[in-house]
Structures are given as C-alpha cells and as structure tokens.
Short mmCIF file of C-alpha atoms and ligand atoms in Angstrom, two decimals:
data_model
loop_
_atom_site.label_atom_id
_atom_site.label_comp_id
_atom_site.label_asym_id
_atom_site.label_seq_id
_atom_site.Cartn_x
_atom_site.Cartn_y
_atom_site.Cartn_z
CA UNK A 119 14.09 -35.21 -4.57
CA UNK A 120 15.49 -36.40 -7.88
CA UNK A 121 16.18 -40.13 -8.10
CA UNK A 122 18.16 -41.88 -10.81
CA UNK A 123 16.44 -44.75 -12.64
CA UNK A 124 18.46 -47.20 -10.55
CA UNK A 125 17.46 -45.49 -7.28
CA UNK A 126 13.82 -45.49 -8.40
CA UNK A 127 14.02 -49.24 -9.07
CA UNK A 128 15.38 -49.80 -5.57
CA UNK A 129 12.54 -47.67 -4.16
CA UNK A 130 10.07 -49.81 -6.13
CA UNK A 131 11.39 -52.89 -4.40
CA UNK A 132 13.24 -54.48 -7.34
CA UNK A 133 16.32 -55.19 -5.18
CA UNK A 134 14.35 -56.60 -2.26
CA UNK A 135 12.72 -55.31 0.89
CA UNK A 136 15.90 -54.37 2.82
CA UNK A 137 16.96 -51.90 0.12
CA UNK A 138 13.42 -50.70 -0.54
CA UNK A 139 12.86 -49.74 3.08
CA UNK A 140 16.33 -48.16 3.30
CA UNK A 141 15.63 -46.08 0.21
CA UNK A 142 12.26 -45.04 1.65
CA UNK A 143 14.02 -43.77 4.80
CA UNK A 144 16.53 -41.75 2.75
CA UNK A 145 13.89 -40.30 0.41
CA UNK A 146 11.67 -39.32 3.33
CA UNK A 147 14.59 -37.59 5.04
CA UNK A 148 15.70 -35.91 1.82
CA UNK A 149 12.19 -34.57 1.16
CA UNK A 150 11.95 -33.34 4.74
CA UNK A 151 15.21 -31.40 4.55
CA UNK A 152 14.95 -30.18 0.95
CA UNK A 153 17.64 -32.38 -0.56
CA UNK A 154 17.76 -32.39 -4.35
CA UNK A 155 19.43 -35.79 -4.80
CA UNK A 156 21.37 -38.58 -3.15
CA UNK A 157 25.15 -38.44 -2.95
CA UNK A 158 27.60 -41.32 -2.35
CA UNK A 159 29.14 -41.67 1.11
CA UNK A 160 32.54 -43.16 1.91
CA UNK A 161 31.46 -44.69 5.20
CA UNK A 162 28.60 -45.07 7.67
CA UNK A 163 28.79 -45.20 11.44
CA UNK A 164 25.71 -46.64 13.09
CA UNK A 165 24.41 -45.98 16.61
CA UNK A 166 21.77 -48.06 18.39
CA UNK A 167 23.80 -51.07 19.44
CA UNK A 168 23.70 -51.17 23.23
CA UNK A 169 20.83 -53.33 24.46
CA UNK A 170 20.55 -50.94 27.41
CA UNK A 171 19.82 -47.94 25.19
CA UNK A 172 17.70 -49.55 22.43
CA UNK A 173 15.87 -52.33 24.31
CA UNK A 174 13.90 -54.98 22.44
CA UNK A 175 11.93 -52.90 19.95
CA UNK A 176 14.50 -52.46 17.13
CA UNK A 177 15.68 -56.08 17.21
CA UNK A 178 12.76 -57.20 15.01
CA UNK A 179 13.62 -54.53 12.43
CA UNK A 180 17.27 -55.60 12.36
CA UNK A 181 16.17 -59.25 12.09
CA UNK A 182 13.95 -58.39 9.13
CA UNK A 183 16.70 -56.45 7.34
CA UNK A 184 19.22 -59.25 7.83
CA UNK A 185 16.66 -61.89 6.78
CA UNK A 186 15.92 -59.90 3.64
CA UNK A 187 19.62 -60.21 2.83
CA UNK A 188 20.48 -56.56 3.46
CA UNK A 189 24.22 -56.00 3.07
CA UNK A 190 26.07 -52.73 3.55
CA UNK A 191 27.48 -51.09 0.42
CA UNK A 192 30.16 -49.00 2.13
CA UNK A 193 32.59 -49.38 4.99
CA UNK A 194 30.33 -49.39 8.07
CA UNK A 195 31.07 -49.40 11.78
CA UNK A 196 29.00 -49.44 14.98
CA UNK A 197 28.86 -47.65 18.34
CA UNK A 198 29.60 -49.27 21.72
CA UNK A 199 27.42 -52.04 23.14
CA UNK A 200 26.04 -52.63 26.64
CA UNK A 201 29.11 -54.44 27.96
CA UNK A 202 32.41 -56.02 27.00
CA UNK A 203 32.56 -59.82 26.79
CA UNK A 204 35.46 -60.11 29.25
CA UNK A 205 34.98 -58.01 32.40
CA UNK A 206 31.37 -56.81 32.52
CA UNK A 207 29.34 -59.45 30.64
CA UNK A 208 29.45 -61.98 33.48
CA UNK A 209 27.98 -59.41 35.89
CA UNK A 210 24.73 -59.21 33.89
CA UNK A 211 21.86 -61.70 33.43
CA UNK A 212 22.18 -64.34 30.71
CA UNK A 213 19.16 -62.75 28.99
CA UNK A 214 21.02 -59.45 28.49
CA UNK A 215 24.02 -61.32 27.13
CA UNK A 216 21.89 -63.20 24.62
CA UNK A 217 20.06 -60.09 23.41
CA UNK A 218 23.26 -58.04 23.10
CA UNK A 219 24.97 -60.82 21.16
CA UNK A 220 21.96 -61.10 18.83
CA UNK A 221 22.07 -57.36 18.04
CA UNK A 222 25.78 -57.47 17.26
CA UNK A 223 25.43 -60.65 15.20
CA UNK A 224 22.66 -59.06 13.10
CA UNK A 225 24.86 -56.08 12.28
CA UNK A 226 27.70 -58.45 11.41
CA UNK A 227 25.36 -60.47 9.17
CA UNK A 228 24.73 -57.26 7.22
CA UNK A 229 28.47 -56.78 6.71
CA UNK A 230 28.99 -54.13 9.40
CA UNK A 231 32.39 -54.09 11.09
CA UNK A 232 31.51 -54.62 14.78
CA UNK A 233 34.16 -52.26 16.16
CA UNK A 234 31.81 -51.14 18.98
CA UNK A 235 33.44 -47.76 19.46
CA UNK A 236 32.32 -44.13 19.31
CA UNK A 237 35.70 -43.02 17.92
CA UNK A 238 35.75 -44.81 14.54
CA UNK A 239 38.10 -42.09 13.26
CA UNK A 240 40.99 -43.64 15.21
CA UNK A 241 40.55 -46.86 13.20
CA UNK A 242 40.18 -45.28 9.80
CA UNK A 243 40.48 -41.53 9.59
CA UNK A 244 38.19 -40.00 6.96
CA UNK A 245 39.78 -37.45 4.67
CA UNK A 246 38.77 -33.78 4.33
CA UNK A 247 35.72 -33.27 2.08
CA UNK A 248 34.66 -36.91 2.23
CA UNK A 249 30.90 -37.31 2.57
CA UNK A 250 29.92 -39.66 5.41
CA UNK A 251 26.73 -40.85 7.11
CA UNK A 252 27.60 -41.02 10.79
CA UNK A 253 25.22 -41.31 13.71
CA UNK A 254 27.30 -40.85 16.88
CA UNK A 255 26.94 -37.14 17.66
CA UNK A 256 30.40 -36.69 19.20
CA UNK A 257 32.00 -38.41 16.19
CA UNK A 258 29.90 -36.30 13.81
CA UNK A 259 31.12 -33.04 15.36
CA UNK A 260 34.72 -34.28 15.42
CA UNK A 261 34.54 -35.41 11.77
CA UNK A 262 33.04 -32.12 10.56
CA UNK A 263 35.05 -29.73 12.72
CA UNK A 264 38.48 -31.30 13.20
CA UNK A 265 38.81 -33.75 10.29
CA UNK A 266 36.89 -31.48 7.87
CA UNK A 267 34.78 -34.34 6.52
CA UNK A 268 31.09 -33.80 5.81
CA UNK A 269 28.36 -35.61 7.71
CA UNK A 270 24.93 -34.80 9.10
CA UNK A 271 23.92 -36.05 12.53
CA UNK A 272 22.25 -39.24 11.42
CA UNK A 273 19.97 -41.32 13.61
CA UNK A 274 20.67 -45.05 13.92
CA UNK A 275 18.09 -46.05 11.24
CA UNK A 276 19.17 -43.40 8.70
CA UNK A 277 22.87 -44.28 9.13
CA UNK A 278 22.00 -47.94 8.57
CA UNK A 279 19.87 -47.03 5.53
CA UNK A 280 22.78 -45.00 4.13
CA UNK A 281 25.12 -47.93 4.80
CA UNK A 282 22.86 -50.30 2.83
CA UNK A 283 22.34 -47.91 -0.09
CA UNK A 284 25.82 -46.31 0.03
CA UNK A 285 24.28 -42.84 -0.29
CA UNK A 286 22.73 -40.04 1.72
CA UNK A 287 20.54 -37.00 0.83
CA UNK A 288 22.59 -33.91 -0.09
CA UNK A 289 21.11 -31.69 2.62
CA UNK A 290 22.36 -30.06 5.85
CA UNK A 291 26.12 -29.84 6.25
CA UNK A 292 26.67 -31.77 3.02
CA UNK A 293 26.14 -28.31 1.47
CA UNK A 294 29.04 -25.84 1.83
CA UNK A 295 26.69 -22.94 2.56
CA UNK A 296 25.26 -24.79 5.56
CA UNK A 297 28.69 -25.18 7.17
CA UNK A 298 29.35 -21.48 7.67
CA UNK A 299 29.46 -20.02 11.20
CA UNK A 300 26.38 -18.10 12.27
CA UNK A 301 27.59 -16.96 15.70
CA UNK A 302 30.93 -15.97 17.28
CA UNK A 303 31.61 -17.46 20.69
CA UNK A 304 34.33 -15.32 22.22
CA UNK A 305 36.13 -17.41 24.86
CA UNK A 306 37.73 -14.90 27.23
CA UNK A 307 39.95 -17.44 29.02
CA UNK A 308 41.31 -20.61 27.42
CA UNK A 309 39.90 -23.72 29.19
CA UNK A 310 42.55 -25.15 31.54
CA UNK A 311 41.92 -28.85 30.99
CA UNK A 312 39.78 -31.37 29.09
CA UNK A 313 36.96 -31.18 31.66
CA UNK A 314 36.68 -27.43 31.08
CA UNK A 315 36.74 -27.91 27.30
CA UNK A 316 33.80 -30.31 27.64
CA UNK A 317 31.98 -27.97 30.03
CA UNK A 318 32.49 -25.13 27.55
CA UNK A 319 30.79 -27.37 24.98
CA UNK A 320 27.83 -28.13 27.26
CA UNK A 321 27.46 -24.48 28.29
CA UNK A 322 27.61 -23.06 24.77
CA UNK A 323 25.55 -25.91 23.25
CA UNK A 324 22.63 -24.95 25.50
CA UNK A 325 22.71 -21.38 24.19
CA UNK A 326 23.46 -22.16 20.55
CA UNK A 327 20.86 -24.86 19.83
CA UNK A 328 21.53 -25.49 16.10
CA UNK A 329 23.56 -22.33 15.36
CA UNK A 330 27.08 -22.97 14.02
CA UNK A 331 29.68 -21.36 16.28
CA UNK A 332 33.14 -20.08 15.55
CA UNK A 333 35.11 -20.15 18.79
CA UNK A 334 37.50 -17.25 19.11
CA UNK A 335 40.13 -17.02 21.83
CA UNK A 336 41.06 -20.70 22.04
CA UNK A 337 44.81 -20.29 22.21
CA UNK A 338 45.95 -23.63 23.57
CA UNK A 339 44.42 -27.02 22.85
CA UNK A 340 45.11 -30.51 21.53
CA UNK A 341 42.76 -32.61 19.41
CA UNK A 342 41.55 -34.48 22.51
CA UNK A 343 40.39 -31.14 23.96
CA UNK A 344 38.45 -30.41 20.77
CA UNK A 345 36.94 -33.90 21.02
CA UNK A 346 35.63 -32.98 24.49
CA UNK A 347 34.38 -29.60 23.29
CA UNK A 348 32.48 -31.20 20.38
CA UNK A 349 31.04 -34.00 22.53
CA UNK A 350 29.73 -31.40 25.00
CA UNK A 351 28.29 -29.21 22.24
CA UNK A 352 26.48 -32.13 20.64
CA UNK A 353 25.05 -33.27 23.99
CA UNK A 354 23.30 -30.07 25.04
CA UNK A 355 22.64 -28.63 21.57
CA UNK A 356 21.97 -29.66 17.99
CA UNK A 357 25.20 -28.33 16.48
CA UNK A 358 26.96 -30.72 14.13
CA UNK A 359 30.00 -28.55 13.37
CA UNK A 360 32.07 -25.82 15.01
CA UNK A 361 34.94 -23.67 13.79
CA UNK A 362 37.93 -22.80 15.92
CA UNK A 363 40.72 -21.67 13.66
CA UNK A 364 41.57 -18.14 12.53
CA UNK A 365 38.31 -16.25 12.04
CA UNK A 366 37.12 -16.39 8.49
CA UNK A 367 36.16 -13.18 6.68
CA UNK A 368 32.50 -12.64 7.39
CA UNK A 369 29.78 -10.09 7.52
CA UNK A 370 28.74 -9.04 11.01
CA UNK A 371 27.24 -11.90 12.95
CA UNK A 372 26.00 -12.24 16.49
CA UNK A 373 28.72 -12.54 19.17
CA UNK A 374 28.51 -13.96 22.67
CA UNK A 375 31.28 -14.00 25.30
CA UNK A 376 32.15 -16.74 27.73
CA UNK A 377 34.13 -15.68 30.79
CA UNK A 378 36.30 -17.81 33.07
CA UNK A 379 33.52 -17.64 35.67
CA UNK A 380 30.95 -19.06 33.22
CA UNK A 381 33.23 -22.03 32.63
CA UNK A 382 33.80 -22.52 36.36
CA UNK A 383 30.03 -22.47 36.95
CA UNK A 384 29.51 -24.87 34.06
CA UNK A 385 31.95 -27.39 35.58
CA UNK A 386 30.30 -27.02 39.01
CA UNK A 387 26.80 -27.43 37.61
CA UNK A 388 27.83 -30.72 36.02
CA UNK A 389 28.64 -32.16 39.45
CA UNK A 390 25.61 -33.38 41.39
CA UNK A 391 27.24 -34.66 44.58
CA UNK A 392 30.13 -34.13 46.94
CA UNK A 393 30.17 -37.74 48.12
CA UNK A 394 33.17 -39.92 47.28
CA UNK A 395 32.76 -41.61 43.88
CA UNK A 396 32.65 -45.38 43.63
CA UNK A 397 33.34 -45.41 39.88
CA UNK A 398 35.97 -43.38 38.07
CA UNK A 399 35.34 -43.35 34.34
CA UNK A 400 37.78 -42.07 31.72
CA UNK A 401 37.07 -42.53 28.02
CA UNK A 402 34.03 -40.62 26.86
CA UNK A 403 34.37 -40.39 23.91
CA UNK A 404 36.59 -43.51 23.74
CA UNK A 405 40.23 -42.73 24.57
CA UNK A 406 42.88 -41.92 22.01
CA UNK A 407 46.30 -43.52 22.34
CA UNK A 408 47.59 -40.28 23.86
CA UNK A 409 44.85 -40.25 26.49
CA UNK A 410 45.66 -43.85 27.52
CA UNK A 411 49.31 -42.83 27.83
CA UNK A 412 48.31 -39.89 30.06
CA UNK A 413 46.20 -42.15 32.29
CA UNK A 414 49.11 -44.61 32.60
CA UNK A 415 51.50 -41.79 33.52
CA UNK A 416 49.11 -40.42 36.12
CA UNK A 417 48.78 -43.91 37.66
CA UNK A 418 52.50 -44.67 37.83
CA UNK A 419 53.36 -45.76 41.38
CA UNK A 420 49.72 -45.60 42.52
CA UNK A 421 47.14 -48.25 43.35
CA UNK A 422 43.35 -48.10 42.81
CA UNK A 423 41.47 -48.30 46.14
CA UNK A 424 39.50 -51.46 46.91
CA UNK A 425 36.25 -49.52 47.32
CA UNK A 426 36.59 -47.84 43.91
CA UNK A 427 36.66 -49.06 40.31
CA UNK A 428 38.58 -47.29 37.58
CA UNK A 429 37.37 -47.83 34.01
CA UNK A 430 39.29 -46.57 31.01
CA UNK A 431 37.21 -47.15 27.88
CA UNK A 432 38.59 -47.30 24.37
CA UNK A 433 38.37 -49.25 21.12
CA UNK A 434 40.10 -52.61 20.64
CA UNK A 435 42.21 -50.99 17.93
CA UNK A 436 43.62 -48.35 20.33
CA UNK A 437 43.94 -50.86 23.19
CA UNK A 438 46.09 -53.08 20.99
CA UNK A 439 48.35 -50.15 20.16
CA UNK A 440 48.59 -49.16 23.83
CA UNK A 441 49.76 -52.49 25.28
CA UNK A 442 52.51 -51.09 27.50
CA UNK A 443 50.21 -48.39 28.96
CA UNK A 444 47.38 -50.90 29.39
CA UNK A 445 49.72 -53.09 31.49
CA UNK A 446 50.55 -50.15 33.76
CA UNK A 447 46.85 -49.28 34.22
CA UNK A 448 45.85 -52.87 34.91
CA UNK A 449 48.76 -53.48 37.30
CA UNK A 450 47.56 -50.45 39.26
CA UNK A 451 44.13 -52.08 39.54
CA UNK A 452 42.33 -50.19 36.73
CA UNK A 453 40.34 -51.82 33.92
CA UNK A 454 40.84 -50.91 30.28
CA UNK A 455 37.49 -51.83 28.75
CA UNK A 456 36.56 -52.11 25.07
CA UNK A 457 33.17 -52.28 23.30
CA UNK A 458 31.29 -50.24 25.92
CA UNK A 459 31.27 -47.21 28.24
CA UNK A 460 29.77 -46.17 31.57
CA UNK A 461 26.81 -44.44 29.91
CA UNK A 462 25.63 -47.29 27.68
CA UNK A 463 25.91 -49.99 30.36
CA UNK A 464 23.84 -50.54 33.50
CA UNK A 465 26.18 -49.00 36.11
CA UNK A 466 23.37 -48.63 38.64
CA UNK A 467 22.69 -52.39 38.42
CA UNK A 468 26.38 -52.96 39.11
CA UNK A 469 25.93 -51.15 42.42
CA UNK A 470 27.53 -47.80 41.59
CA UNK A 471 25.98 -44.64 42.99
CA UNK A 472 28.43 -41.85 42.16
CA UNK A 473 30.65 -41.58 39.15
CA UNK A 474 33.59 -39.22 38.68
CA UNK A 475 34.70 -38.48 35.12
CA UNK A 476 36.75 -36.03 33.09
CA UNK A 477 34.04 -36.07 30.39
CA UNK A 478 31.42 -33.32 30.51
CA UNK A 479 29.24 -35.41 28.19
CA UNK A 480 29.13 -38.28 30.68
CA UNK A 481 28.57 -35.90 33.62
CA UNK A 482 25.70 -34.34 31.64
CA UNK A 483 23.97 -37.66 30.87
CA UNK A 484 24.79 -39.93 33.84
CA UNK A 485 22.26 -38.50 36.36
CA UNK A 486 19.35 -39.00 33.94
CA UNK A 487 20.41 -41.93 31.74
CA UNK A 488 22.14 -43.92 34.49
CA UNK A 489 20.42 -42.63 37.60
CA UNK A 490 23.74 -42.02 39.41
CA UNK A 491 25.37 -38.86 40.74
CA UNK A 492 28.16 -37.36 38.68
CA UNK A 493 31.29 -35.37 39.45
CA UNK A 494 33.18 -33.63 36.64
CA UNK A 495 36.90 -33.18 37.25
CA UNK A 496 40.13 -33.17 35.24
CA UNK A 497 42.02 -36.43 34.75
CA UNK A 498 44.54 -35.92 37.56
CA UNK A 499 41.79 -35.32 40.12
CA UNK A 500 39.95 -38.40 38.84
CA UNK A 501 43.05 -40.58 39.20
CA UNK A 502 43.79 -39.23 42.69
CA UNK A 503 40.20 -40.00 43.72
CA UNK A 504 40.56 -43.53 42.37
CA UNK A 505 43.74 -44.24 44.32
CA UNK A 506 44.53 -44.74 47.93
FE1 F3S B 790 31.09 -42.85 23.52
FE2 F3S B 790 29.73 -43.68 25.56
FE3 F3S B 790 30.60 -41.23 25.49
S1 F3S B 790 29.33 -44.14 23.47
S2 F3S B 790 30.67 -40.67 23.34
S3 F3S B 790 31.86 -43.09 25.56
S4 F3S B 790 28.60 -41.84 26.14
#
C-alpha cells in the first residue's frame, strides 16, 4: 500500500507510539485487503466499550494509547456501555462500575465523544458519499444502505486506529465497484412489522454470507424498518450494504425468493420459549424519536406489570428530544435507558430469564450472549405482554 512521506513518518514512530501502532493496524489491514492507499474519513464510530463484552484484556491497550497521548483526529463516537449510571449501575458490583468508568474515561481522554449509542447517525447524520470508519455492524449497514455513506465493517481496534490517524485503507465498500449488488432477494410478501423486517434480515443474512443483496418487492417500509432489516443482516451474515430501491440495470445475477412462510418460520425460530417474559426490551438498535413516540402511544392508559420490566433504550440525544414521550413511558412504569442495551449488559445477573423484544438482532443474540430465552414479537405484542 502506498504511503505518503507523512504517513511513513508516522509509521516509523516519529509522532509517538499511539500513532505508530494505529498506522501499523491500518497498513496491515490495507495490505490484507489490497488497498492502494489511505483515504481521509469524516468520522469514526468505535465499538468495544461495554465491560461485559470486552472484559479486562483491552483496558491495558487503551491505557497505553491514552498514556502515549493518542488523540482522535476526526469526530469520533462510541457504542453503548455495560449499564447506565442512573438505573442499572447500582445493581452491579462496585468493581464493574469502576472498570466501566475507566474504559469510558480512557476514550474521553483520547478526545472521543462518549455518546454510548449504536445509532450515532441520529446525533450527526453523515452525508451521502462521505467516507467513514464505523465499527457497529448495524450502524455500518444503515450508513451504507440508507444514508449512502461509505464505510467498511471495522472492528473496535481498526475504528480507533482510523479515529487517531483520521484515515482508513481504500478497500472494500470504499470502492464503488465493491458496492454493487451480487444477488437479487425477491421478497414475495412485504414484511408486516419491524419484527418481520428484522427476521427477514436474519434469514437472508444466513444465506447471503458476504454477498450484496438487492431486495426486490419491498413495497412498504419506513427507515426504522430498514434499520431492523440491516441489523438482522449484519448479525447472521457479513453483508455491510444492501440495496432496496428500484432495481438498477444489471447483467443477470443470481436470484433467491423469500415467501411469507419463510418469514413466518424465521420469526418463530427466533423465539426460544413460550413462557411469559420477565423483561420486555425495545431499542435494538437504539430507538429513533419516532420509535419512542410509538412506544408512548402504545402505552397510553396502560401500566407495566409488577413482575415485568420494560426497557426502552436510546441515546441521550434522542431521549432529550423525546421528553414528553419519555414522561408517558415512565409514568406507565417503563424505563427509558441511555448508554446501554439488554445485550451488552448482564441481564442474567439481574435475574431475568426470558426476554421479549421487537428486535430480531436481540432475539438472535440473547440466548447465546446473555444466556436467556428470547421471544421475537412486534411492538404492540411486546407492550401488551409488559402490561397488566
Ligand atoms: Fe445496539 Fe445493543 Fe442492539 S448495542 S445494535 S442495542 S445489541
């Protein structure tokens, strides 16, 4: 990979260890994926923040970077952490609280904006054709497919390296030719709700692996549905972009069909129990303002049962905009939580055994990552299950 004289100096350690090691990560990745050079990015979004998901091992690396005076060069944000400081933190041991705070403080020391959300695009929406270095897979798919920005699926370390250098290798979907669809997914019946959109993502992601799909037959959807579709796709497959608008002129490519029955089976297969849930979780990926409004409307005049908890997870930015809706949800006994989600916290340690969610991504991960049963259902069913 070609490096400018300045980049070569950074690689040689002239700017200090933090930048040297970051440049090494980017060069290694670039060589691996046949990049020809580094290109500037407008922003970085870094995963690997929750103490539950990363544990102790990466803390030393973050300490070393911060100690070596590493500072981000571009606008940089981070994914959710293991708990919020208000509602959940006090339910966990002091040790967890200290470790989680240390991780967040180290990112802050490097100049990262500690937004602790997986939907950074609600805070600052990237423009079409902007190059980014984002690590959260659901956000990557949303950015590429819906916002038409350009980002590979970074890992936590490579997103942080890109944040410190302000650049990323020009490989993968940073190249126009690598963004073209390679398979048609013919959807025979439009998904009926957000849970089915997510299940469609999980179902097709398993078949597609890293092929780029163009979905045909999606006749009715809102952006939040596409968010669920992308989050599902990225969970069960390696896709970082999908197409869904009018089919583009193309030579003949492989086509697969997805029938209503496939979608129904996909939803059913994402439910592992028929027992009553003790946690209802909405907000994977973190809720948009519209989704919070929909939750509030569904809760109007209802009350969350004593034996159930209702969590609605979002970013602080969206929560601040949604004050009126947040009041309705909290008056009904629900909790609007920021900085975290049910997957990246220890729900089993909190005593939950079965979670109901409208997110196929959460239903896909919860049985293995959280060791709880999962039930996938649309929002209205979730709210009814939460209430007396
Ligand atoms: Fe976000 Fe947690 Fe889902 S980080 S994408 S809400 S698993």
